[in-house]
Coordinates of C-alpha atoms in Angstrom, one line a residue:
M1 CA 37.2 176.1 54.1
A2 CA 40.5 176.0 56.1
E3 CA 42.6 179.1 56.2
E4 CA 45.6 179.1 54.0
V5 CA 48.9 178.9 55.9
Q6 CA 50.8 182.1 55.6
K7 CA 54.1 181.6 53.8
H8 CA 57.3 183.2 55.1
S9 CA 60.7 183.5 53.5
V10 CA 63.6 181.3 54.7
H11 CA 65.3 184.5 56.0
T12 CA 62.3 185.3 58.3
L13 CA 62.1 181.7 59.6
V14 CA 65.8 181.6 60.4
F15 CA 65.6 184.8 62.4
R16 CA 62.6 183.6 64.3
S17 CA 64.4 180.5 65.2
L18 CA 67.4 182.5 66.3
K19 CA 65.1 184.7 68.5
R20 CA 63.6 181.6 70.2
T21 CA 67.0 180.2 70.8
H22 CA 68.2 183.5 72.3
D23 CA 65.1 183.8 74.6
M24 CA 65.7 180.2 75.8
F25 CA 69.4 180.8 76.8
V26 CA 69.4 184.4 77.7
A27 CA 68.8 183.6 81.4
D28 CA 72.0 181.9 82.5
N29 CA 70.7 179.7 85.3
S30 CA 74.2 178.4 86.0
K31 CA 75.4 181.7 87.4
P32 CA 75.7 181.7 91.2
I33 CA 73.3 183.7 93.2
P34 CA 74.9 187.0 94.4
L35 CA 76.3 186.6 97.9
D36 CA 74.4 188.4 100.7
E37 CA 77.1 189.6 103.1
E38 CA 74.8 189.6 106.2
S39 CA 73.7 186.0 105.5
H40 CA 77.2 184.9 104.9
K41 CA 78.4 186.4 108.2
V42 CA 75.6 184.6 110.1
K43 CA 76.4 181.3 108.3
M44 CA 80.2 181.6 109.0
A45 CA 79.5 182.4 112.7
V46 CA 77.3 179.4 113.1
K47 CA 79.8 177.2 111.2
L48 CA 82.7 178.5 113.3
R49 CA 80.9 177.7 116.5
T50 CA 79.7 174.3 115.4
E51 CA 83.0 173.1 113.8
Y52 CA 85.6 174.8 115.9
G53 CA 83.8 175.5 119.2
S54 CA 85.8 172.9 121.0
V55 CA 89.1 174.4 120.0
L56 CA 88.4 178.1 120.2
H57 CA 90.2 178.2 123.6
M58 CA 93.4 177.0 121.9
P59 CA 96.5 179.3 121.5
T60 CA 96.2 182.1 119.0
L61 CA 99.0 183.3 116.7
K62 CA 100.3 186.7 117.7
E63 CA 100.3 187.8 114.1
N64 CA 96.6 187.4 114.0
L65 CA 96.3 189.4 117.2
R66 CA 98.4 192.1 115.7
E67 CA 96.1 192.4 112.8
K68 CA 93.2 192.8 115.2
G69 CA 94.8 195.5 117.2
G70 CA 96.9 193.5 119.7
P71 CA 95.9 191.7 122.9
N72 CA 93.1 192.8 125.2
T73 CA 94.4 195.8 127.1
G74 CA 92.1 194.8 130.0
D75 CA 94.1 191.7 130.7
P76 CA 94.8 191.8 134.4
Y77 CA 98.1 189.8 134.0
G78 CA 99.6 192.0 131.3
P79 CA 102.1 191.0 128.5
K80 CA 104.8 189.7 130.8
Q81 CA 108.0 188.2 129.4
Y82 CA 109.8 185.1 130.6
S83 CA 113.0 185.7 132.6
G84 CA 114.8 183.4 130.2
N85 CA 113.2 184.8 127.1
Q86 CA 113.7 188.6 127.5
G87 CA 114.0 190.4 124.2
Q88 CA 112.6 187.4 122.2
E89 CA 109.3 187.4 120.3
V90 CA 106.5 185.5 122.2
E91 CA 104.9 183.1 119.8
Y92 CA 101.5 182.4 121.4
M93 CA 99.0 183.8 123.8
V94 CA 96.7 181.5 125.8
T95 CA 93.3 183.0 126.6
G96 CA 92.3 181.3 129.9
T97 CA 90.6 182.3 133.1
H98 CA 93.4 181.1 135.4
P99 CA 97.2 181.4 135.3
Y100 CA 99.5 178.4 135.1
P101 CA 103.1 177.9 136.2
S102 CA 105.9 179.2 134.0
G103 CA 107.4 175.7 133.6
P104 CA 107.2 172.1 134.7
G105 CA 107.9 171.6 138.4
V106 CA 107.6 175.3 139.2
A107 CA 105.2 176.1 142.0
L108 CA 102.4 178.6 141.2
T109 CA 103.2 181.9 142.9
A110 CA 102.6 185.5 142.2
D111 CA 106.0 185.7 140.6
T112 CA 105.8 182.6 138.4
K113 CA 102.2 182.7 137.1
V114 CA 102.1 183.6 133.5
Q115 CA 99.4 183.9 130.8
R116 CA 101.6 183.2 127.7
M117 CA 103.2 180.0 126.3
P118 CA 107.0 180.0 126.1
S119 CA 108.8 179.9 122.8
E120 CA 110.9 176.9 121.8
S121 CA 114.2 178.4 122.9
A122 CA 112.7 179.5 126.2
A123 CA 111.5 176.0 126.9
Q124 CA 114.9 174.6 126.1
S125 CA 116.7 177.0 128.4
L126 CA 114.1 176.3 131.2
A127 CA 114.8 172.6 130.9
V128 CA 118.6 173.1 131.1
A129 CA 118.2 175.3 134.2
L130 CA 116.2 172.7 136.1
P131 CA 118.0 170.4 138.6
A132 CA 119.1 167.0 137.2
S133 CA 116.6 165.0 139.3
Q134 CA 113.8 167.3 138.3
S135 CA 114.8 167.1 134.6
R136 CA 114.7 163.3 134.9
L137 CA 111.2 163.5 136.4
D138 CA 110.0 165.8 133.7
T139 CA 111.5 163.6 131.0
N140 CA 109.4 160.7 132.3
R141 CA 106.3 162.8 132.4
T142 CA 103.7 161.6 129.9
A143 CA 101.0 163.5 128.0
A144 CA 98.8 163.2 131.0
G145 CA 100.8 165.9 132.6
V146 CA 99.6 168.3 130.0
G147 CA 96.1 167.8 131.3
D148 CA 97.2 169.2 134.7
I149 CA 98.5 172.3 133.0
Y150 CA 95.3 172.7 131.0
R151 CA 93.3 172.4 134.2
H152 CA 95.3 175.1 135.8
A153 CA 94.6 177.3 132.7
G154 CA 90.9 176.8 133.2
I155 CA 90.6 174.4 130.2
S156 CA 88.9 171.1 130.6
E157 CA 90.4 168.0 129.0
R158 CA 86.9 167.0 127.9
S159 CA 86.7 170.0 125.6
Q160 CA 89.2 168.4 123.3
P161 CA 87.6 167.2 120.0
P162 CA 86.7 163.5 120.0
G163 CA 89.3 161.2 118.5
M164 CA 92.2 163.6 119.2
S165 CA 94.7 163.6 122.1
V166 CA 97.2 166.2 123.3
A167 CA 100.8 165.1 122.9
M168 CA 104.0 166.9 123.7
V169 CA 106.4 167.4 120.8
E170 CA 110.0 166.8 121.7
A171 CA 112.6 169.6 121.5
G172 CA 113.5 170.3 117.9
G173 CA 109.9 170.2 116.8
N174 CA 108.1 173.1 115.3
K175 CA 105.7 173.7 118.1
N176 CA 105.5 172.8 121.8
S177 CA 102.2 171.0 121.6
A178 CA 100.2 169.4 118.9
L179 CA 96.9 167.7 118.4
M180 CA 97.7 164.2 117.3
P181 CA 95.1 161.7 115.9
K182 CA 94.9 158.4 117.6
K183 CA 96.3 155.3 115.9
A184 CA 93.8 153.6 113.6
P185 CA 92.3 150.4 115.0
T186 CA 93.8 147.2 113.6
M187 CA 92.2 143.8 113.1
P188 CA 92.8 141.5 116.1
K189 CA 94.8 138.3 115.6
P190 CA 92.4 135.6 114.4
Q191 CA 91.9 132.4 116.3
W192 CA 93.9 129.5 114.9
H193 CA 91.8 126.8 113.2
P194 CA 93.2 123.5 111.8
P195 CA 92.8 123.1 108.0
W196 CA 90.1 120.9 106.6
K197 CA 90.7 118.2 104.1
L198 CA 88.8 115.5 102.3
Y199 CA 87.9 112.8 104.8
R200 CA 89.9 109.6 104.5
N201 CA 89.4 106.5 106.6
F202 CA 91.8 103.5 106.6
F203 CA 89.0 101.0 106.6
L204 CA 86.6 103.0 104.6
F205 CA 88.8 104.6 102.0
F206 CA 85.9 105.3 99.6
L207 CA 84.3 107.6 102.2
K208 CA 85.9 110.8 101.0
V209 CA 83.4 111.0 98.1
I210 CA 79.8 109.6 98.2
S211 CA 78.1 109.1 94.8
G212 CA 74.8 107.7 93.8
H213 CA 72.7 110.6 92.4
L214 CA 72.2 111.0 88.7
G215 CA 72.0 114.8 88.8
W216 CA 73.2 117.8 90.6
V217 CA 73.0 117.4 94.3
R218 CA 71.1 120.6 95.3
C219 CA 70.4 120.3 99.1
I220 CA 71.6 118.4 102.1
A221 CA 70.6 118.0 105.8
V222 CA 71.8 116.0 108.8
E223 CA 69.3 114.4 111.1
P224 CA 69.3 115.4 114.8
G225 CA 70.6 112.0 116.0
N226 CA 73.7 112.3 113.7
Q227 CA 73.2 108.8 112.4
W228 CA 72.2 109.6 108.8
F229 CA 71.9 112.5 106.4
V230 CA 69.5 113.3 103.5
T231 CA 70.1 114.8 100.1
G232 CA 67.9 116.1 97.3
S233 CA 68.9 116.2 93.7
A234 CA 68.1 117.3 90.2
D235 CA 67.3 113.7 89.4
R236 CA 64.1 114.3 91.3
T237 CA 65.0 111.8 94.1
I238 CA 65.7 112.2 97.8
K239 CA 68.3 109.8 99.2
I240 CA 69.1 108.9 102.8
W241 CA 72.7 107.9 103.6
D242 CA 74.4 106.4 106.6
L243 CA 76.7 109.0 108.0
A244 CA 79.3 106.6 109.4
S245 CA 79.7 104.3 106.4
G246 CA 78.5 106.5 103.6
K247 CA 76.2 103.8 102.3
L248 CA 72.9 104.5 100.7
K249 CA 70.0 103.5 103.0
L250 CA 66.9 104.7 101.2
S251 CA 65.6 106.5 98.1
L252 CA 62.4 108.4 98.1
T253 CA 60.6 109.4 94.9
G254 CA 57.6 111.7 94.5
H255 CA 58.8 115.0 93.2
I256 CA 58.4 115.6 89.5
S257 CA 61.2 118.2 89.3
T258 CA 64.5 119.2 91.0
V259 CA 64.4 118.8 94.8
R260 CA 65.7 122.2 96.1
G261 CA 65.4 121.8 99.9
V262 CA 65.3 119.1 102.6
I263 CA 65.1 119.3 106.4
V264 CA 64.6 116.7 109.2
S265 CA 62.4 117.6 112.1
A266 CA 63.8 117.3 115.6
R267 CA 60.3 117.3 117.1
S268 CA 58.7 114.4 115.1
P269 CA 59.8 111.6 112.7
Y270 CA 59.1 113.7 109.7
L271 CA 61.2 114.8 106.7
F272 CA 60.2 117.9 104.7
S273 CA 61.1 118.6 101.1
C274 CA 60.4 121.2 98.4
G275 CA 61.2 121.5 94.8
E276 CA 60.9 123.3 91.5
D277 CA 57.6 121.5 90.9
K278 CA 56.0 124.0 93.4
Q279 CA 55.4 121.2 95.9
V280 CA 56.2 121.1 99.6
K281 CA 55.9 117.6 101.0
C282 CA 56.0 116.0 104.4
W283 CA 57.4 112.5 104.6
D284 CA 56.7 110.0 107.4
L285 CA 60.0 108.2 107.9
E286 CA 58.3 105.3 109.7
Y287 CA 56.4 104.4 106.5
N288 CA 58.6 106.2 104.0
K289 CA 55.5 107.9 102.5
V290 CA 54.2 111.4 101.8
I291 CA 51.5 112.2 104.4
R292 CA 51.0 115.9 103.8
H293 CA 51.2 118.4 100.9
Y294 CA 51.4 122.1 101.4
H295 CA 49.8 123.9 98.5
G296 CA 50.0 127.6 97.8
H297 CA 53.2 128.6 96.1
L298 CA 52.8 129.8 92.5
S299 CA 56.3 128.9 91.3
A300 CA 59.4 126.9 92.2
V301 CA 60.1 126.5 96.0
Y302 CA 63.7 127.2 96.6
G303 CA 64.2 126.6 100.3
L304 CA 62.5 125.7 103.6
D305 CA 63.2 125.7 107.4
L306 CA 61.5 124.5 110.5
H307 CA 60.9 126.6 113.6
P308 CA 62.9 125.2 116.5
T309 CA 60.2 125.5 119.2
I310 CA 56.8 125.4 117.5
D311 CA 55.3 123.2 114.8
V312 CA 55.7 125.8 112.0
L313 CA 57.3 125.3 108.6
V314 CA 58.5 128.3 106.5
T315 CA 59.2 128.0 102.8
C316 CA 60.5 130.5 100.2
S317 CA 59.8 130.6 96.5
R318 CA 60.5 132.1 93.1
D319 CA 57.0 133.8 93.4
S320 CA 58.7 136.5 95.6
T321 CA 57.0 135.3 98.8
A322 CA 57.7 133.2 101.8
R323 CA 54.9 131.2 103.4
I324 CA 54.4 130.1 107.0
W325 CA 52.6 126.8 107.3
D326 CA 51.0 125.0 110.3
V327 CA 52.7 121.6 110.1
R328 CA 49.7 119.6 111.4
T329 CA 46.8 121.3 109.7
K330 CA 48.6 122.2 106.5
A331 CA 47.1 125.7 106.7
S332 CA 49.0 128.7 105.4
V333 CA 49.3 130.9 108.5
H334 CA 50.9 133.9 106.7
T335 CA 52.2 134.9 103.3
L336 CA 55.2 137.1 103.7
S337 CA 55.1 139.6 100.9
G338 CA 57.5 142.4 100.2
H339 CA 60.4 141.0 98.2
T340 CA 60.3 142.1 94.5
N341 CA 62.2 139.0 93.2
A342 CA 62.7 135.4 93.9
V343 CA 63.3 134.5 97.6
A344 CA 66.3 132.3 97.6
T345 CA 66.8 131.4 101.3
V346 CA 64.9 131.4 104.6
K347 CA 66.0 130.7 108.2
C348 CA 64.1 130.4 111.5
Q349 CA 65.1 130.9 115.1
A350 CA 63.4 131.0 118.5
A351 CA 64.4 134.6 119.3
E352 CA 63.1 137.7 117.6
P353 CA 63.2 138.2 114.7
Q354 CA 62.1 134.7 114.1
I355 CA 62.3 134.6 110.3
I356 CA 65.1 135.9 108.0
T357 CA 64.9 135.8 104.2
G358 CA 67.4 136.6 101.5
S359 CA 66.3 137.4 98.0
H360 CA 67.4 138.0 94.4
D361 CA 66.2 141.6 94.8
T362 CA 69.5 142.1 96.8
T363 CA 67.7 142.6 100.1
I364 CA 67.5 140.7 103.4
R365 CA 64.3 141.0 105.4
L366 CA 63.8 140.3 109.1
W367 CA 60.1 139.3 109.8
D368 CA 57.7 139.5 112.7
L369 CA 56.3 135.9 112.8
V370 CA 53.1 136.9 114.8
A371 CA 52.1 139.9 112.6
G372 CA 53.5 138.4 109.4
K373 CA 55.1 141.7 108.5
T374 CA 58.6 143.0 107.8
R375 CA 60.5 144.3 110.9
V376 CA 63.7 145.4 109.1
T377 CA 64.9 145.5 105.5
L378 CA 68.6 145.4 104.9
T379 CA 69.7 146.9 101.5
N380 CA 73.5 146.8 101.8
H381 CA 74.1 144.1 99.3
K382 CA 74.4 145.0 95.6
K383 CA 73.7 141.6 94.2
S384 CA 71.4 138.6 94.8
V385 CA 71.5 137.1 98.3
R386 CA 71.4 133.4 97.9
A387 CA 72.6 132.2 101.4
V388 CA 72.0 133.2 105.0
V389 CA 73.3 131.4 108.1
L390 CA 72.7 132.0 111.8
H391 CA 75.5 131.6 114.3
P392 CA 74.7 128.7 116.8
R393 CA 75.9 130.7 119.8
H394 CA 76.1 134.4 119.0
Y395 CA 73.1 136.6 118.3
T396 CA 74.5 137.3 114.9
F397 CA 74.1 136.0 111.3
A398 CA 75.8 136.2 107.9
S399 CA 74.6 136.6 104.4
G400 CA 76.3 135.6 101.1
S401 CA 76.3 137.5 97.8
P402 CA 78.7 137.8 94.9
D403 CA 79.7 141.2 96.1
N404 CA 80.6 140.3 99.7
I405 CA 79.8 138.1 102.7
K406 CA 78.4 140.4 105.3
Q407 CA 77.9 139.8 109.1
W408 CA 75.0 141.3 110.9
K409 CA 73.8 141.7 114.5
F410 CA 70.3 140.9 115.7
P411 CA 67.6 142.1 116.4
D412 CA 67.8 145.2 114.2
G413 CA 70.3 143.9 111.6
N414 CA 73.2 146.2 112.5
F415 CA 76.1 145.8 110.2
I416 CA 79.3 144.2 111.7
Q417 CA 81.8 143.7 108.9
N418 CA 82.5 142.5 105.4
L419 CA 84.3 139.3 104.5
S420 CA 85.8 140.0 101.1
G421 CA 87.7 137.8 98.8
H422 CA 85.3 135.0 97.7
N423 CA 84.7 136.5 94.3
A424 CA 82.0 134.1 93.0
I425 CA 78.3 133.4 93.2
I426 CA 78.0 132.1 96.8
N427 CA 75.3 129.4 97.0
T428 CA 75.7 128.3 100.6
L429 CA 77.0 129.2 104.0
A430 CA 77.6 127.1 107.1
V431 CA 79.1 128.0 110.5
N432 CA 80.0 125.9 113.6
S433 CA 80.3 126.7 117.3
D434 CA 84.1 127.1 117.0
G435 CA 83.6 130.1 114.7
V436 CA 84.5 128.4 111.4
L437 CA 82.4 129.9 108.6
V438 CA 82.3 128.0 105.3
S439 CA 81.2 129.6 102.0
G440 CA 80.6 127.5 98.9
A441 CA 80.4 128.9 95.4
D442 CA 79.2 128.2 91.9
N443 CA 82.7 127.7 90.6
G444 CA 83.5 124.9 93.0
T445 CA 85.6 126.9 95.4
M446 CA 85.1 126.7 99.2
H447 CA 86.5 129.4 101.6
L448 CA 86.9 128.9 105.3
W449 CA 86.8 132.0 107.6
D450 CA 87.3 132.9 111.2
W451 CA 84.0 134.3 112.2
R452 CA 85.2 136.9 114.7
T453 CA 87.8 138.6 112.7
G454 CA 86.7 137.7 109.1
Y455 CA 90.1 136.2 108.3
N456 CA 90.1 133.7 105.4
F457 CA 92.4 130.9 106.7
Q458 CA 91.8 128.3 104.0
R459 CA 90.7 128.0 100.4
V460 CA 89.6 124.7 98.9
H461 CA 88.9 123.7 95.3
A462 CA 88.3 120.0 95.1
A463 CA 88.7 118.1 91.9
V464 CA 85.5 117.0 90.2
Q465 CA 84.5 113.3 90.1
P466 CA 86.2 111.4 87.3
G467 CA 83.9 111.4 84.3
S468 CA 82.4 114.8 85.0
L469 CA 83.1 118.0 83.1
D470 CA 85.2 120.7 84.7
S471 CA 82.3 123.0 84.3
E472 CA 80.4 120.7 86.8
S473 CA 82.5 122.1 89.6
G474 CA 80.0 123.8 91.8
I475 CA 79.0 123.7 95.5
F476 CA 75.2 124.0 96.0
A477 CA 74.9 123.3 99.7
C478 CA 77.1 122.5 102.7
V479 CA 76.3 121.6 106.3
F480 CA 78.2 120.5 109.5
D481 CA 77.1 117.3 111.1
Q482 CA 75.7 117.5 114.7
S483 CA 79.2 116.9 116.2
E484 CA 80.6 119.7 114.0
S485 CA 83.6 117.5 113.3
R486 CA 82.6 116.8 109.7
L487 CA 81.6 119.0 106.8
L488 CA 79.4 117.7 104.0
T489 CA 79.1 119.4 100.7
A490 CA 76.5 118.8 97.9
E491 CA 78.1 119.4 94.5
A492 CA 77.4 119.7 90.8
D493 CA 79.5 116.7 89.9
K494 CA 76.6 114.5 91.4
T495 CA 78.6 113.7 94.6
I496 CA 78.6 114.4 98.3
K497 CA 82.0 115.2 99.7
V498 CA 83.0 114.8 103.4
Y499 CA 85.6 117.0 104.9
K500 CA 87.3 116.7 108.3
E501 CA 89.8 118.8 110.3
D502 CA 93.4 117.7 109.8
D503 CA 94.2 116.0 113.2
T504 CA 98.0 116.2 112.5
A505 CA 98.1 120.0 111.9
T506 CA 99.4 122.3 114.5
E507 CA 99.8 126.0 114.7
E508 CA 103.5 125.5 114.0
T509 CA 103.0 123.5 110.9
H510 CA 100.2 125.6 109.6
P511 CA 100.8 129.1 111.0
V512 CA 98.3 132.0 110.5
S513 CA 99.8 134.2 107.7
W514 CA 98.2 137.2 109.2
K515 CA 99.2 140.9 109.3
P516 CA 97.7 143.5 111.5
E517 CA 96.1 145.5 108.7
I518 CA 94.0 148.6 109.4
I519 CA 90.3 147.8 109.7
K520 CA 88.2 149.2 106.9
R521 CA 84.6 148.5 107.7
K522 CA 82.5 149.8 104.9
R523 CA 78.7 149.9 105.1
F524 CA 78.3 149.1 101.4

């Protein structure tokens, strides 16, 4: 039989609860630990040497010396006064190993060597007493002359803290010398680029907008010969267009869902495509048929790229992986695992790192192609990375995210700068050899940037195709043609738009509205 629970009065229970509460909070853990004087002295001595070691040789206020018992009585030079400053209070004492002259232009002799810095009034009287020609010379002296005096005083110029320079303060200032910070660096003037506009041709007026798809145009690529280009759409078709006339040449069907990526091989007459049906296809353009399938992805395939020098295809998917395929054997060489969310974009290059991926997990990964492992993970972005582009000439690349466009340096992914201002979901990036970077966004806006300086020199928001909703104003992909004179965009209004530089524009008619603002390069 279970023991009966002992009953207590409410009064007893309340007091027990109070006792437990008191025991819990009686030890005040928020109180600071009592200061140990010996430890504090050691800490301050180390901090003083670390933080101020480079300026401990600088002048010391005499008031401080007075509190400590006056200057060192063993000073071989003694507390001499300036001849022009007798009876006046000396403001500073310099603790050096060598004497220096009593003023500019005065030779160092036994009578003129001093160990103290003159007061303001003494410096003014000394300047008045100098000959006119000598005064002019001293007026023209720059801060470099201060270095000579410091060297005579046994003080090296290199001992000055980094980022600071010694500059003389003109008469009327509070002190004779001051440590002045250098001027903050400013953004260099950007290179002028002509504005881009929708392409119009006198004989081919319809060329500015190419229509034919029945769904969103999701991807676009230009063939290496610059004769035609290919697009993939949400209508599940792949269409090939003549670049000069804009006429439709061919339609390819085979995907059973949205086509998300297309690319044309420069090494063989093959076209590769991928889509939300998990399929990756290789098309033979001589027969216009699918000749290979690459099976392995477990979800929608969002992008693909071909290696420029070897027969390797790289694809990225919503299954959080990227896969490397042998083009000929269809074998999966590597599965690049590490991302924790859908991989939205992938790029290949001949130099290391040979593969770059951007993901919805907000990271960018640089991969070792041979080992199939991550070399570097870049975590600077705060939102999904949907676009990556490699500069055709520089060893750099850019990534696009709703928080920022960021530029990086290979091979280790060192951060260069932020390109801020395109406040939208950035779906695509493109760059040409002239340093024009294009970013296309989900809201239909397109920004053009100077690659070197990050200056946003143009913003474009083209009108949607008649009959489309305003909400169908989105840019999913953009690419320069091989001549880099035309820019093609794949858009949500089911059209492909062609842009070209304005030949009539000059730097006078379209000046750069640029101001030399202070550079603020943040890592995040």
